[in-house]
Structure formats: structure tokens, C-alpha cells
């Protein structure tokens, strides 16, 4: 995988920088080396987390305070995916801990009647985009193997994507969130329910009724899994 070669080179360069190098000669890598596919991410969330915490694959690593890997039940049936960490998440290293996070926790507790620890919460990108801008396609692409591995390891039955960006970057479907929310989309044999982002609800409280409907649907789906 090309990305892992970049990761290895960056790690090496950071090592040189740490021991005082200001400059090194060009590194020549053959095409064969850059397209090698003999790398795979670990089959353990803890090991994956330690790799992600040392990631420098995109520019977000330069401005982040903390990597926000995600948290929750590693065997969760329900996985929430947001867009990317904001300022509070960047400071604490935890997903959805600001005002939007408080609202998400309320939705989990009051509508789904679950505890936050029962579900897993992750993001499309693990590092804060400066000024809370939308992550670029490049940033989302660099981070996507990590999210896909999280999904593979957690094996959720249902994924709720929060907001337009999370849905679009996960599925590559450009259907507007206002049209697709509440639908059930098949992604790698997992049911994806897109809904509005809690930050959007803070700005547009009248949209809460739609998220309430979407979460009622998720609750029913979870009950039917048992
Ligand atoms: N918004 C997101 O999309 N993710 C977080 O973790 C926090 C706010």
C-alpha cells in the first residue's frame, strides 16, 4: 500500500529531525517499492490506536494537539461516525465532548435508551481540521484505511453517520443529506443510517424532530437484531 511507504518515510524523516538533521539528500524509491501491498493494519483496536496516534500522513498532524482515535464499546452493535474533531476534542483526545457531543450523548441516552459506553464513536478524520473547516478529500482519503479497519474490528450492525460530510466521505455518495437522511444504505453489508450532525441541530433546533425519527428507526432496528 502506497500510504504505508509514505508513513515509513515520514517516520524516518521525523527521526532524523529529532536527532538534529536539518537537511537530508533526496530519497530515491523505485515505483515497485511505493506500490508494495505487503502491509496490513493490526487486527487489534489498541494496536491500531497506537499507529494512528503516531500518524503524520496528512497536514492535519502538524496542527493537532491530540489524535482523536474514537472511543466506546469495542464490540458495539452501533457505531456513530462524525466528521472530525473540534477544539474540545483536539484538547482532550476524545470524540464529541463539546456542545455537539453533549447533544449526541443526550440522543443516545434519551432516544436510543443506551449508555454512551455501549456504542462506539469515531470520526472520518482523526485530527482537527484548523478552524473546524471541512476535511479535504485528501485528508479523508489518508485517514480512511484507519476508519475502515475500525469498522472491520468493531463489526457494528448499524452505522449512523452524522452530517453530510461523514455520509459522503464514508460512502462516496453525493446525495444531499436532506434527501438521504433516515434512509437505510448498505455499506459493506452494514446498514448505514445518515442523519443530521448535532452541531447542525444546535444551529437549527427545528431539525431535531428528523433526528428523533431517525433514531427511533435505529432503536427499532437494534431491537430487531436481538
Ligand atoms: N464534531 C464531529 O464531527 N466530531 C467530533 O468528534 C466533534 C464534533
PDB file of C-alpha atoms and ligand atoms in Angstrom:
ATOM      1  CA  UNK A   1       0.000   0.000   0.000  1.00  0.00           C
ATOM      2  CA  UNK A   2       1.438   3.320  -1.070  1.00  0.00           C
ATOM      3  CA  UNK A   3       0.304   5.115   2.100  1.00  0.00           C
ATOM      4  CA  UNK A   4       2.325   2.913   4.396  1.00  0.00           C
ATOM      5  CA  UNK A   5       5.520   3.637   2.483  1.00  0.00           C
ATOM      6  CA  UNK A   6       4.826   7.337   2.944  1.00  0.00           C
ATOM      7  CA  UNK A   7       4.238   6.690   6.648  1.00  0.00           C
ATOM      8  CA  UNK A   8       7.543   4.832   6.931  1.00  0.00           C
ATOM      9  CA  UNK A   9       9.419   7.613   5.130  1.00  0.00           C
ATOM     10  CA  UNK A  10       7.801  10.296   7.301  1.00  0.00           C
ATOM     11  CA  UNK A  11       8.659   8.359  10.454  1.00  0.00           C
ATOM     12  CA  UNK A  12      12.267   8.131   9.308  1.00  0.00           C
ATOM     13  CA  UNK A  13      12.347  11.865   8.488  1.00  0.00           C
ATOM     14  CA  UNK A  14      10.916  12.767  11.910  1.00  0.00           C
ATOM     15  CA  UNK A  15      13.572  10.579  13.487  1.00  0.00           C
ATOM     16  CA  UNK A  16      16.317  12.440  11.611  1.00  0.00           C
ATOM     17  CA  UNK A  17      14.762  15.788  12.562  1.00  0.00           C
ATOM     18  CA  UNK A  18      14.638  14.743  16.236  1.00  0.00           C
ATOM     19  CA  UNK A  19      18.326  13.885  16.258  1.00  0.00           C
ATOM     20  CA  UNK A  20      19.212  17.269  14.784  1.00  0.00           C
ATOM     21  CA  UNK A  21      19.221  16.883  10.995  1.00  0.00           C
ATOM     22  CA  UNK A  22      18.067  19.999   9.133  1.00  0.00           C
ATOM     23  CA  UNK A  23      18.517  18.556   5.672  1.00  0.00           C
ATOM     24  CA  UNK A  24      18.987  15.177   4.025  1.00  0.00           C
ATOM     25  CA  UNK A  25      19.657  14.248   0.414  1.00  0.00           C
ATOM     26  CA  UNK A  26      16.770  13.239  -1.852  1.00  0.00           C
ATOM     27  CA  UNK A  27      15.397   9.779  -1.199  1.00  0.00           C
ATOM     28  CA  UNK A  28      15.003   7.684  -4.347  1.00  0.00           C
ATOM     29  CA  UNK A  29      12.379   4.993  -4.194  1.00  0.00           C
ATOM     30  CA  UNK A  30      11.547   2.691  -7.061  1.00  0.00           C
ATOM     31  CA  UNK A  31       7.948   2.511  -8.269  1.00  0.00           C
ATOM     32  CA  UNK A  32       7.905  -1.148  -7.238  1.00  0.00           C
ATOM     33  CA  UNK A  33       8.623  -0.195  -3.621  1.00  0.00           C
ATOM     34  CA  UNK A  34       5.971   2.527  -3.463  1.00  0.00           C
ATOM     35  CA  UNK A  35       3.235   0.223  -4.694  1.00  0.00           C
ATOM     36  CA  UNK A  36       4.081  -2.741  -2.465  1.00  0.00           C
ATOM     37  CA  UNK A  37       0.988  -4.223  -0.866  1.00  0.00           C
ATOM     38  CA  UNK A  38       2.529  -6.402   1.807  1.00  0.00           C
ATOM     39  CA  UNK A  39       1.406  -4.133   4.642  1.00  0.00           C
ATOM     40  CA  UNK A  40      -1.691  -4.618   6.709  1.00  0.00           C
ATOM     41  CA  UNK A  41      -3.026  -2.704   9.692  1.00  0.00           C
ATOM     42  CA  UNK A  42      -3.175  -4.627  13.004  1.00  0.00           C
ATOM     43  CA  UNK A  43      -6.176  -6.700  13.999  1.00  0.00           C
ATOM     44  CA  UNK A  44      -6.419  -5.073  17.401  1.00  0.00           C
ATOM     45  CA  UNK A  45      -8.047  -1.721  18.175  1.00  0.00           C
ATOM     46  CA  UNK A  46      -5.357  -0.911  20.747  1.00  0.00           C
ATOM     47  CA  UNK A  47      -2.521  -1.525  18.306  1.00  0.00           C
ATOM     48  CA  UNK A  48      -4.385   0.390  15.610  1.00  0.00           C
ATOM     49  CA  UNK A  49      -4.812   3.301  18.024  1.00  0.00           C
ATOM     50  CA  UNK A  50      -1.096   3.475  18.699  1.00  0.00           C
ATOM     51  CA  UNK A  51      -0.369   3.569  14.943  1.00  0.00           C
ATOM     52  CA  UNK A  52      -2.967   6.289  14.377  1.00  0.00           C
ATOM     53  CA  UNK A  53      -1.571   8.314  17.299  1.00  0.00           C
ATOM     54  CA  UNK A  54       1.776   8.444  15.503  1.00  0.00           C
ATOM     55  CA  UNK A  55       0.337   9.231  12.078  1.00  0.00           C
ATOM     56  CA  UNK A  56       1.817  12.060  10.020  1.00  0.00           C
ATOM     57  CA  UNK A  57       0.232  11.149   6.694  1.00  0.00           C
ATOM     58  CA  UNK A  58      -1.518  14.470   6.170  1.00  0.00           C
ATOM     59  CA  UNK A  59      -1.124  18.121   7.071  1.00  0.00           C
ATOM     60  CA  UNK A  60      -3.629  17.899   9.963  1.00  0.00           C
ATOM     61  CA  UNK A  61      -0.904  16.174  12.003  1.00  0.00           C
ATOM     62  CA  UNK A  62       1.065  19.437  12.019  1.00  0.00           C
ATOM     63  CA  UNK A  63      -1.602  21.459  13.826  1.00  0.00           C
ATOM     64  CA  UNK A  64      -3.306  18.851  16.034  1.00  0.00           C
ATOM     65  CA  UNK A  65      -2.836  18.778  19.813  1.00  0.00           C
ATOM     66  CA  UNK A  66      -4.170  15.243  20.140  1.00  0.00           C
ATOM     67  CA  UNK A  67      -5.228  12.494  17.800  1.00  0.00           C
ATOM     68  CA  UNK A  68      -8.875  11.601  18.408  1.00  0.00           C
ATOM     69  CA  UNK A  69      -8.970   7.906  17.614  1.00  0.00           C
ATOM     70  CA  UNK A  70     -12.503   7.216  18.859  1.00  0.00           C
ATOM     71  CA  UNK A  71     -13.912   5.557  21.936  1.00  0.00           C
ATOM     72  CA  UNK A  72     -16.613   3.270  23.221  1.00  0.00           C
ATOM     73  CA  UNK A  73     -17.535  -0.386  23.285  1.00  0.00           C
ATOM     74  CA  UNK A  74     -15.038  -2.215  21.034  1.00  0.00           C
ATOM     75  CA  UNK A  75     -17.799  -4.727  20.249  1.00  0.00           C
ATOM     76  CA  UNK A  76     -20.539  -2.125  19.755  1.00  0.00           C
ATOM     77  CA  UNK A  77     -23.514  -3.008  17.573  1.00  0.00           C
ATOM     78  CA  UNK A  78     -23.974   0.687  16.857  1.00  0.00           C
ATOM     79  CA  UNK A  79     -21.209   2.936  15.534  1.00  0.00           C
ATOM     80  CA  UNK A  80     -21.553   6.711  15.176  1.00  0.00           C
ATOM     81  CA  UNK A  81     -19.285   8.444  12.680  1.00  0.00           C
ATOM     82  CA  UNK A  82     -18.786  12.204  12.820  1.00  0.00           C
ATOM     83  CA  UNK A  83     -16.791  14.499  10.574  1.00  0.00           C
ATOM     84  CA  UNK A  84     -13.693  15.308  12.581  1.00  0.00           C
ATOM     85  CA  UNK A  85     -12.558  16.616  15.978  1.00  0.00           C
ATOM     86  CA  UNK A  86     -13.294  20.186  17.025  1.00  0.00           C
ATOM     87  CA  UNK A  87     -11.378  22.290  19.559  1.00  0.00           C
ATOM     88  CA  UNK A  88     -12.625  20.410  22.665  1.00  0.00           C
ATOM     89  CA  UNK A  89     -11.921  17.039  21.113  1.00  0.00           C
ATOM     90  CA  UNK A  90      -8.457  18.188  19.993  1.00  0.00           C
ATOM     91  CA  UNK A  91      -7.671  19.304  23.573  1.00  0.00           C
ATOM     92  CA  UNK A  92      -8.926  16.119  25.238  1.00  0.00           C
ATOM     93  CA  UNK A  93      -8.253  13.439  22.610  1.00  0.00           C
ATOM     94  CA  UNK A  94     -11.888  12.265  22.965  1.00  0.00           C
ATOM     95  CA  UNK A  95     -14.653  12.381  20.329  1.00  0.00           C
ATOM     96  CA  UNK A  96     -17.766  14.501  20.731  1.00  0.00           C
ATOM     97  CA  UNK A  97     -17.084  16.136  24.091  1.00  0.00           C
ATOM     98  CA  UNK A  98     -18.099  19.709  23.257  1.00  0.00           C
ATOM     99  CA  UNK A  99     -21.645  21.093  22.955  1.00  0.00           C
ATOM    100  CA  UNK A 100     -22.398  18.884  19.950  1.00  0.00           C
ATOM    101  CA  UNK A 101     -21.085  15.950  21.964  1.00  0.00           C
ATOM    102  CA  UNK A 102     -23.384  16.736  24.876  1.00  0.00           C
ATOM    103  CA  UNK A 103     -26.314  16.720  22.483  1.00  0.00           C
ATOM    104  CA  UNK A 104     -25.158  13.423  20.949  1.00  0.00           C
ATOM    105  CA  UNK A 105     -24.919  11.894  24.438  1.00  0.00           C
ATOM    106  CA  UNK A 106     -28.475  13.080  25.198  1.00  0.00           C
ATOM    107  CA  UNK A 107     -29.719  11.498  21.949  1.00  0.00           C
ATOM    108  CA  UNK A 108     -28.005   8.196  22.833  1.00  0.00           C
ATOM    109  CA  UNK A 109     -29.404   8.202  26.365  1.00  0.00           C
ATOM    110  CA  UNK A 110     -32.871   9.667  25.871  1.00  0.00           C
ATOM    111  CA  UNK A 111     -33.901   8.438  22.427  1.00  0.00           C
ATOM    112  CA  UNK A 112     -31.925   5.223  21.974  1.00  0.00           C
ATOM    113  CA  UNK A 113     -32.077   4.488  25.729  1.00  0.00           C
ATOM    114  CA  UNK A 114     -28.457   3.346  25.691  1.00  0.00           C
ATOM    115  CA  UNK A 115     -25.363   4.473  27.566  1.00  0.00           C
ATOM    116  CA  UNK A 116     -22.641   6.330  25.663  1.00  0.00           C
ATOM    117  CA  UNK A 117     -20.234   3.493  26.626  1.00  0.00           C
ATOM    118  CA  UNK A 118     -22.493   0.959  24.858  1.00  0.00           C
ATOM    119  CA  UNK A 119     -21.864   2.467  21.418  1.00  0.00           C
ATOM    120  CA  UNK A 120     -18.653   3.376  19.609  1.00  0.00           C
ATOM    121  CA  UNK A 121     -17.983   6.927  18.419  1.00  0.00           C
ATOM    122  CA  UNK A 122     -15.438   7.706  15.703  1.00  0.00           C
ATOM    123  CA  UNK A 123     -14.769  10.307  13.050  1.00  0.00           C
ATOM    124  CA  UNK A 124     -13.871  10.445   9.360  1.00  0.00           C
ATOM    125  CA  UNK A 125     -10.600  12.239  10.200  1.00  0.00           C
ATOM    126  CA  UNK A 126      -8.795  11.688  13.495  1.00  0.00           C
ATOM    127  CA  UNK A 127      -7.143  15.111  13.722  1.00  0.00           C
ATOM    128  CA  UNK A 128      -8.768  18.521  13.960  1.00  0.00           C
ATOM    129  CA  UNK A 129      -9.055  20.497  10.740  1.00  0.00           C
ATOM    130  CA  UNK A 130      -7.893  24.034  11.682  1.00  0.00           C
ATOM    131  CA  UNK A 131     -10.771  26.410  12.345  1.00  0.00           C
ATOM    132  CA  UNK A 132     -13.179  23.450  12.149  1.00  0.00           C
ATOM    133  CA  UNK A 133     -13.153  23.540   8.366  1.00  0.00           C
ATOM    134  CA  UNK A 134     -14.466  20.520   6.453  1.00  0.00           C
ATOM    135  CA  UNK A 135     -11.723  17.921   5.961  1.00  0.00           C
ATOM    136  CA  UNK A 136     -10.392  17.855   2.390  1.00  0.00           C
ATOM    137  CA  UNK A 137     -10.840  14.801   0.163  1.00  0.00           C
ATOM    138  CA  UNK A 138      -7.104  14.158   0.503  1.00  0.00           C
ATOM    139  CA  UNK A 139      -7.241  14.255   4.328  1.00  0.00           C
ATOM    140  CA  UNK A 140     -10.281  11.969   4.412  1.00  0.00           C
ATOM    141  CA  UNK A 141      -8.599   9.589   1.962  1.00  0.00           C
ATOM    142  CA  UNK A 142      -5.410   9.371   4.048  1.00  0.00           C
ATOM    143  CA  UNK A 143      -7.439   8.610   7.179  1.00  0.00           C
ATOM    144  CA  UNK A 144      -9.895   6.219   5.563  1.00  0.00           C
ATOM    145  CA  UNK A 145      -7.877   2.967   5.998  1.00  0.00           C
ATOM    146  CA  UNK A 146      -7.928   3.638   9.761  1.00  0.00           C
ATOM    147  CA  UNK A 147     -11.700   4.115   9.867  1.00  0.00           C
ATOM    148  CA  UNK A 148     -12.285   1.087   7.634  1.00  0.00           C
ATOM    149  CA  UNK A 149     -10.087  -1.003   9.946  1.00  0.00           C
ATOM    150  CA  UNK A 150     -12.027   0.275  12.984  1.00  0.00           C
ATOM    151  CA  UNK A 151     -15.251  -0.802  11.256  1.00  0.00           C
ATOM    152  CA  UNK A 152     -13.759  -4.195  10.388  1.00  0.00           C
ATOM    153  CA  UNK A 153     -12.659  -4.778  14.006  1.00  0.00           C
ATOM    154  CA  UNK A 154     -15.760  -3.444  15.779  1.00  0.00           C
ATOM    155  CA  UNK A 155     -18.131  -5.175  13.340  1.00  0.00           C
ATOM    156  CA  UNK A 156     -21.144  -2.940  14.020  1.00  0.00           C
ATOM    157  CA  UNK A 157     -24.530  -3.973  12.613  1.00  0.00           C
ATOM    158  CA  UNK A 158     -25.573  -0.348  12.204  1.00  0.00           C
ATOM    159  CA  UNK A 159     -23.595   2.813  11.440  1.00  0.00           C
ATOM    160  CA  UNK A 160     -25.123   6.247  11.978  1.00  0.00           C
ATOM    161  CA  UNK A 161     -23.279   8.911  10.006  1.00  0.00           C
ATOM    162  CA  UNK A 162     -23.602  12.392  11.490  1.00  0.00           C
ATOM    163  CA  UNK A 163     -23.909  15.140   8.902  1.00  0.00           C
ATOM    164  CA  UNK A 164     -23.313  15.457   5.179  1.00  0.00           C
ATOM    165  CA  UNK A 165     -19.529  15.095   5.285  1.00  0.00           C
ATOM    166  CA  UNK A 166     -19.462  11.863   7.308  1.00  0.00           C
ATOM    167  CA  UNK A 167     -22.001  10.222   4.993  1.00  0.00           C
ATOM    168  CA  UNK A 168     -20.373  11.426   1.799  1.00  0.00           C
ATOM    169  CA  UNK A 169     -16.798  10.560   2.769  1.00  0.00           C
ATOM    170  CA  UNK A 170     -17.766   7.113   4.055  1.00  0.00           C
ATOM    171  CA  UNK A 171     -19.940   6.025   1.136  1.00  0.00           C
ATOM    172  CA  UNK A 172     -18.777   8.307  -1.731  1.00  0.00           C
ATOM    173  CA  UNK A 173     -22.452   9.062  -2.355  1.00  0.00           C
ATOM    174  CA  UNK A 174     -23.131  12.729  -3.106  1.00  0.00           C
ATOM    175  CA  UNK A 175     -26.884  12.652  -2.414  1.00  0.00           C
ATOM    176  CA  UNK A 176     -27.713  15.723  -0.263  1.00  0.00           C
ATOM    177  CA  UNK A 177     -28.128  14.896   3.432  1.00  0.00           C
ATOM    178  CA  UNK A 178     -31.588  16.500   3.459  1.00  0.00           C
ATOM    179  CA  UNK A 179     -32.699  13.865   0.908  1.00  0.00           C
ATOM    180  CA  UNK A 180     -30.812  10.805   2.200  1.00  0.00           C
ATOM    181  CA  UNK A 181     -31.268  11.181   5.971  1.00  0.00           C
ATOM    182  CA  UNK A 182     -33.280   8.449   7.602  1.00  0.00           C
ATOM    183  CA  UNK A 183     -32.774   6.067   4.653  1.00  0.00           C
ATOM    184  CA  UNK A 184     -31.027   2.708   5.098  1.00  0.00           C
ATOM    185  CA  UNK A 185     -27.965   2.357   2.893  1.00  0.00           C
ATOM    186  CA  UNK A 186     -25.952  -0.820   2.517  1.00  0.00           C
ATOM    187  CA  UNK A 187     -22.226  -0.319   3.067  1.00  0.00           C
ATOM    188  CA  UNK A 188     -20.109  -3.491   3.122  1.00  0.00           C
ATOM    189  CA  UNK A 189     -23.161  -5.384   4.403  1.00  0.00           C
ATOM    190  CA  UNK A 190     -23.617  -2.928   7.262  1.00  0.00           C
ATOM    191  CA  UNK A 191     -26.738  -0.787   7.491  1.00  0.00           C
ATOM    192  CA  UNK A 192     -25.856   2.904   7.335  1.00  0.00           C
ATOM    193  CA  UNK A 193     -28.425   5.450   8.529  1.00  0.00           C
ATOM    194  CA  UNK A 194     -27.387   9.010   7.702  1.00  0.00           C
ATOM    195  CA  UNK A 195     -28.751  11.746   9.922  1.00  0.00           C
ATOM    196  CA  UNK A 196     -28.065  15.404  10.667  1.00  0.00           C
ATOM    197  CA  UNK A 197     -24.968  16.413  12.642  1.00  0.00           C
ATOM    198  CA  UNK A 198     -25.584  17.519  16.272  1.00  0.00           C
ATOM    199  CA  UNK A 199     -23.807  20.837  15.508  1.00  0.00           C
ATOM    200  CA  UNK A 200     -26.402  21.447  12.799  1.00  0.00           C
ATOM    201  CA  UNK A 201     -29.137  20.747  15.355  1.00  0.00           C
ATOM    202  CA  UNK A 202     -27.623  23.335  17.707  1.00  0.00           C
ATOM    203  CA  UNK A 203     -27.922  25.902  14.924  1.00  0.00           C
ATOM    204  CA  UNK A 204     -31.278  24.598  13.635  1.00  0.00           C
ATOM    205  CA  UNK A 205     -33.267  23.175  16.573  1.00  0.00           C
ATOM    206  CA  UNK A 206     -36.295  22.645  14.325  1.00  0.00           C
ATOM    207  CA  UNK A 207     -34.390  19.799  12.615  1.00  0.00           C
ATOM    208  CA  UNK A 208     -34.288  17.837  15.899  1.00  0.00           C
ATOM    209  CA  UNK A 209     -37.587  16.168  15.028  1.00  0.00           C
ATOM    210  CA  UNK A 210     -35.966  14.479  11.993  1.00  0.00           C
ATOM    211  CA  UNK A 211     -33.074  13.125  14.055  1.00  0.00           C
ATOM    212  CA  UNK A 212     -35.609  11.915  16.631  1.00  0.00           C
ATOM    213  CA  UNK A 213     -37.399   9.970  13.861  1.00  0.00           C
ATOM    214  CA  UNK A 214     -34.108   8.573  12.521  1.00  0.00           C
ATOM    215  CA  UNK A 215     -33.021   7.431  15.992  1.00  0.00           C
ATOM    216  CA  UNK A 216     -36.419   5.815  16.659  1.00  0.00           C
ATOM    217  CA  UNK A 217     -35.838   3.842  13.466  1.00  0.00           C
ATOM    218  CA  UNK A 218     -32.332   2.864  14.671  1.00  0.00           C
ATOM    219  CA  UNK A 219     -33.766   1.820  18.055  1.00  0.00           C
ATOM    220  CA  UNK A 220     -36.283  -0.444  16.333  1.00  0.00           C
ATOM    221  CA  UNK A 221     -33.569  -1.914  14.125  1.00  0.00           C
ATOM    222  CA  UNK A 222     -31.407  -2.603  17.198  1.00  0.00           C
ATOM    223  CA  UNK A 223     -34.349  -4.290  18.970  1.00  0.00           C
ATOM    224  CA  UNK A 224     -34.976  -6.477  15.921  1.00  0.00           C
ATOM    225  CA  UNK A 225     -31.349  -7.664  15.977  1.00  0.00           C
ATOM    226  CA  UNK A 226     -31.829  -9.347  19.344  1.00  0.00           C
TER     227      UNK A 226
HETATM  228  N1  LIG B   1     -17.896  17.100  15.534  1.00  0.00           N
HETATM  229  C1  LIG B   1     -17.502  15.958  14.925  1.00  0.00           C
HETATM  230  O1  LIG B   1     -17.852  15.703  13.772  1.00  0.00           O
HETATM  231  N2  LIG B   1     -16.753  15.113  15.625  1.00  0.00           N
HETATM  232  C2  LIG B   1     -16.371  15.319  16.886  1.00  0.00           C
HETATM  233  O2  LIG B   1     -15.681  14.477  17.465  1.00  0.00           O
HETATM  234  C3  LIG B   1     -16.814  16.526  17.497  1.00  0.00           C
HETATM  235  C4  LIG B   1     -17.569  17.403  16.813  1.00  0.00           C
END
